[in-house]
Short mmCIF file of C-alpha atoms in Angstrom, two decimals:
data_model
loop_
_atom_site.label_atom_id
_atom_site.label_comp_id
_atom_site.label_asym_id
_atom_site.label_seq_id
_atom_site.Cartn_x
_atom_site.Cartn_y
_atom_site.Cartn_z
CA UNK G 1 95.44 30.34 107.60
CA UNK G 2 93.83 30.23 103.98
CA UNK G 3 96.31 30.49 101.25
CA UNK G 4 95.43 31.67 97.52
CA UNK G 5 95.44 28.91 95.20
CA UNK G 6 95.66 28.95 91.37
CA UNK G 7 94.87 26.09 90.48
CA UNK G 8 92.17 25.61 87.78
CA UNK G 9 93.15 29.12 85.51
CA UNK G 10 88.95 29.27 87.18
CA UNK G 11 88.98 31.87 90.12
CA UNK G 12 85.39 30.17 91.49
CA UNK G 13 87.11 26.60 91.53
CA UNK G 14 90.18 27.06 93.15
CA UNK G 15 88.25 29.63 96.06
CA UNK G 16 85.77 25.88 96.29
CA UNK G 17 89.58 24.03 97.32
CA UNK G 18 90.84 27.02 99.29
CA UNK G 19 87.65 26.92 101.14
CA UNK G 20 85.82 23.10 101.01
CA UNK G 21 88.44 20.39 102.73
CA UNK G 22 86.50 17.98 100.76
CA UNK G 23 86.91 19.61 97.84
CA UNK G 24 90.66 19.94 97.67
CA UNK G 25 90.23 15.86 98.74
CA UNK G 26 88.71 15.23 95.85
CA UNK G 27 90.98 17.31 93.39
CA UNK G 28 93.42 15.47 95.57
CA UNK G 29 91.66 12.46 94.30
CA UNK G 30 91.46 13.08 90.36
CA UNK G 31 94.96 13.88 90.03
CA UNK G 32 96.06 11.15 88.27
CA UNK G 33 96.90 10.91 84.60
CA UNK G 34 95.10 14.06 83.45
CA UNK G 35 96.09 17.85 83.46
CA UNK G 36 96.01 19.08 86.85
CA UNK G 37 94.29 21.93 86.43
CA UNK G 38 91.03 19.45 84.77
CA UNK G 39 91.81 17.20 87.92
CA UNK G 40 91.27 20.33 90.43
CA UNK G 41 88.58 21.17 88.62
CA UNK G 42 86.58 17.97 88.81
CA UNK G 43 84.62 19.05 92.38
CA UNK G 44 83.78 22.62 91.21
CA UNK G 45 81.78 20.60 88.22
CA UNK G 46 80.41 18.25 90.75
CA UNK G 47 79.45 21.12 92.83
CA UNK G 48 78.11 23.03 90.51
CA UNK G 49 75.82 19.86 89.04
CA UNK G 50 74.76 18.91 92.90
CA UNK G 51 74.36 22.14 94.28
CA UNK G 52 77.21 20.85 96.85
CA UNK G 53 80.24 18.94 97.73
CA UNK G 54 78.55 17.06 100.92
CA UNK G 55 79.86 14.01 101.33
CA UNK G 56 76.57 12.12 102.99
CA UNK G 57 74.50 13.37 100.69
CA UNK G 58 77.01 11.91 97.86
CA UNK G 59 77.37 8.58 99.47
CA UNK G 60 74.05 7.69 100.06
CA UNK G 61 73.23 8.86 96.16
CA UNK G 62 72.40 5.79 94.43
CA UNK G 63 76.05 4.93 92.76
CA UNK G 64 74.70 4.56 88.85
CA UNK G 65 73.31 8.16 89.21
CA UNK G 66 76.60 9.37 90.41
CA UNK G 67 78.11 8.29 87.38
CA UNK G 68 76.21 9.71 85.48
CA UNK G 69 76.43 12.67 86.80
CA UNK G 70 80.62 12.78 86.74
CA UNK G 71 80.07 11.14 83.17
CA UNK G 72 78.36 14.11 81.63
CA UNK G 73 80.59 16.78 79.31
CA UNK G 74 82.60 17.46 79.71
CA UNK G 75 83.84 14.35 82.39
CA UNK G 76 85.14 14.71 85.28
CA UNK G 77 88.13 13.47 84.22
CA UNK G 78 89.93 10.88 81.47
CA UNK G 79 88.42 7.91 83.21
CA UNK G 80 85.37 9.48 85.05
CA UNK G 81 82.65 6.04 85.51
CA UNK G 82 85.83 4.95 87.79
CA UNK G 83 86.98 8.13 89.62
CA UNK G 84 83.09 8.20 90.17
CA UNK G 85 83.50 5.60 92.39
CA UNK G 86 86.21 6.40 94.07
CA UNK G 87 84.62 9.95 94.66
CA UNK G 88 81.70 8.30 96.02
CA UNK G 89 83.81 5.82 98.67
CA UNK G 90 86.03 9.00 100.22
CA UNK G 91 82.71 10.96 101.04
CA UNK G 92 81.09 7.92 102.81
CA UNK G 93 84.48 7.81 104.51
CA UNK G 94 84.66 11.58 104.92
CA UNK G 95 81.00 11.69 106.13
CA UNK G 96 81.32 7.62 108.14
CA UNK G 97 85.00 8.84 110.16
CA UNK G 98 85.03 12.60 109.93
CA UNK G 99 82.61 13.87 110.33
CA UNK G 100 81.01 14.80 106.94
CA UNK G 101 83.65 17.56 106.57
CA UNK G 102 87.27 16.65 104.45
CA UNK G 103 89.00 18.81 106.81
CA UNK G 104 88.13 16.80 110.10
CA UNK G 105 91.13 14.85 107.94
CA UNK G 106 93.73 17.34 109.33
CA UNK G 107 91.64 19.61 111.81
CA UNK G 108 93.52 19.35 115.37
CA UNK G 109 96.16 16.33 114.25
CA UNK G 110 99.78 17.31 115.48
CA UNK G 111 101.90 14.64 114.35
CA UNK G 112 102.11 14.03 110.35
CA UNK G 113 102.68 10.73 110.93
CA UNK G 114 98.83 10.28 111.85
CA UNK G 115 97.15 12.53 108.60
CA UNK G 116 99.16 10.37 106.04
CA UNK G 117 97.82 7.36 107.99
CA UNK G 118 95.16 8.83 107.40
CA UNK G 119 94.93 10.35 103.77
CA UNK G 120 96.28 6.66 103.14
CA UNK G 121 93.09 4.83 103.92
CA UNK G 122 91.38 7.00 100.94
CA UNK G 123 91.13 5.77 97.90
CA UNK G 124 93.31 6.31 95.48
CA UNK G 125 95.78 7.90 97.67
CA UNK G 126 98.93 5.74 97.95
CA UNK G 127 101.97 6.49 99.24
CA UNK G 128 103.17 9.62 96.64
CA UNK G 129 100.43 11.17 96.30
CA UNK G 130 99.63 11.23 100.89
CA UNK G 131 103.06 12.84 100.66
CA UNK G 132 102.18 15.56 98.35
CA UNK G 133 98.94 15.88 100.22
CA UNK G 134 101.04 17.02 103.20
CA UNK G 135 102.95 18.79 101.41
CA UNK G 136 100.21 20.26 99.76
CA UNK G 137 98.54 21.64 103.44
CA UNK G 138 101.68 22.77 104.74
CA UNK G 139 103.11 24.98 101.74
CA UNK G 140 99.81 26.47 100.83
CA UNK G 141 98.12 26.52 103.53
CA UNK G 142 100.36 26.87 106.73
CA UNK G 143 99.37 23.06 108.44
CA UNK G 144 102.72 21.97 109.85
CA UNK G 145 102.03 19.11 112.45
CA UNK G 146 105.50 18.26 113.43
CA UNK G 147 107.25 16.14 111.04
CA UNK G 148 105.53 17.27 108.21
CA UNK G 149 108.96 17.80 105.62
CA UNK G 150 110.11 14.13 105.95
CA UNK G 151 106.44 12.27 105.66
CA UNK G 152 106.16 14.25 102.92
CA UNK G 153 109.76 13.66 101.67
CA UNK G 154 111.10 14.52 99.08
CA UNK G 155 108.51 16.72 98.36
CA UNK G 156 108.39 18.67 101.03
CA UNK G 157 111.50 20.81 99.80
CA UNK G 158 111.89 24.58 97.37
CA UNK G 159 111.58 22.50 94.58
CA UNK G 160 108.84 22.74 92.04
CA UNK G 161 107.09 19.21 91.27
CA UNK G 162 103.21 19.51 92.40
CA UNK G 163 100.32 21.31 93.44
CA UNK G 164 101.89 22.10 96.29
CA UNK G 165 104.19 24.49 94.77
CA UNK G 166 102.37 26.52 92.85
CA UNK G 167 101.93 29.94 94.59
CA UNK G 168 100.95 32.05 91.57
CA UNK G 169 98.38 32.65 88.88
CA UNK G 170 101.55 32.80 86.74
#
C-alpha cells in the first residue's frame, strides 16, 4: 500500500518520497535541526540538481562535488556539507547492501527488530530516528513487520508527534 504523503507542501516532492525508498531514507536522515518540510524536500532538491537519486551514482561521485551540489542555494539543510557527507555514505550502503534500492531495506522484512537493526546501521539513524522510521513505514505505507508497534514505541501509538502521523495536507 502506498499512501499519499503530505510532508513538504510540494506535491512533486511528496510523490518522490512516496515512490522512492532512497528519497524517503534521505528525507528521514535530514530530519533534524530544521523544519520537517525542509528536511523532506531535500531529496527532491538533490534529484532536481543531479537528475537522479541513484545510490550507486551518488556514492561514486566525488565527495566534494556532491557537497557542492547540496550546498547550492537553497541548501538542502541548515548544515548542508555535513549532511551531504552522511547522504553520500548512506547511498554507499544502499548501493552495496541493498542492490541500489532504498526500498530493499524493508522489502520482505518479516520482523521489525530486523528492520530496526538495518536502519541503525545507517549514518545518522540513531535509536529515535530508526523508531520513527519504522512507525512511518507502518502508518503511511502499511509495512507492518511483526512487532512493529513495540519496536517503534512510543511512536507507534495514535498521538500526533512525528512525520509518521501526518495524514492530510491541512
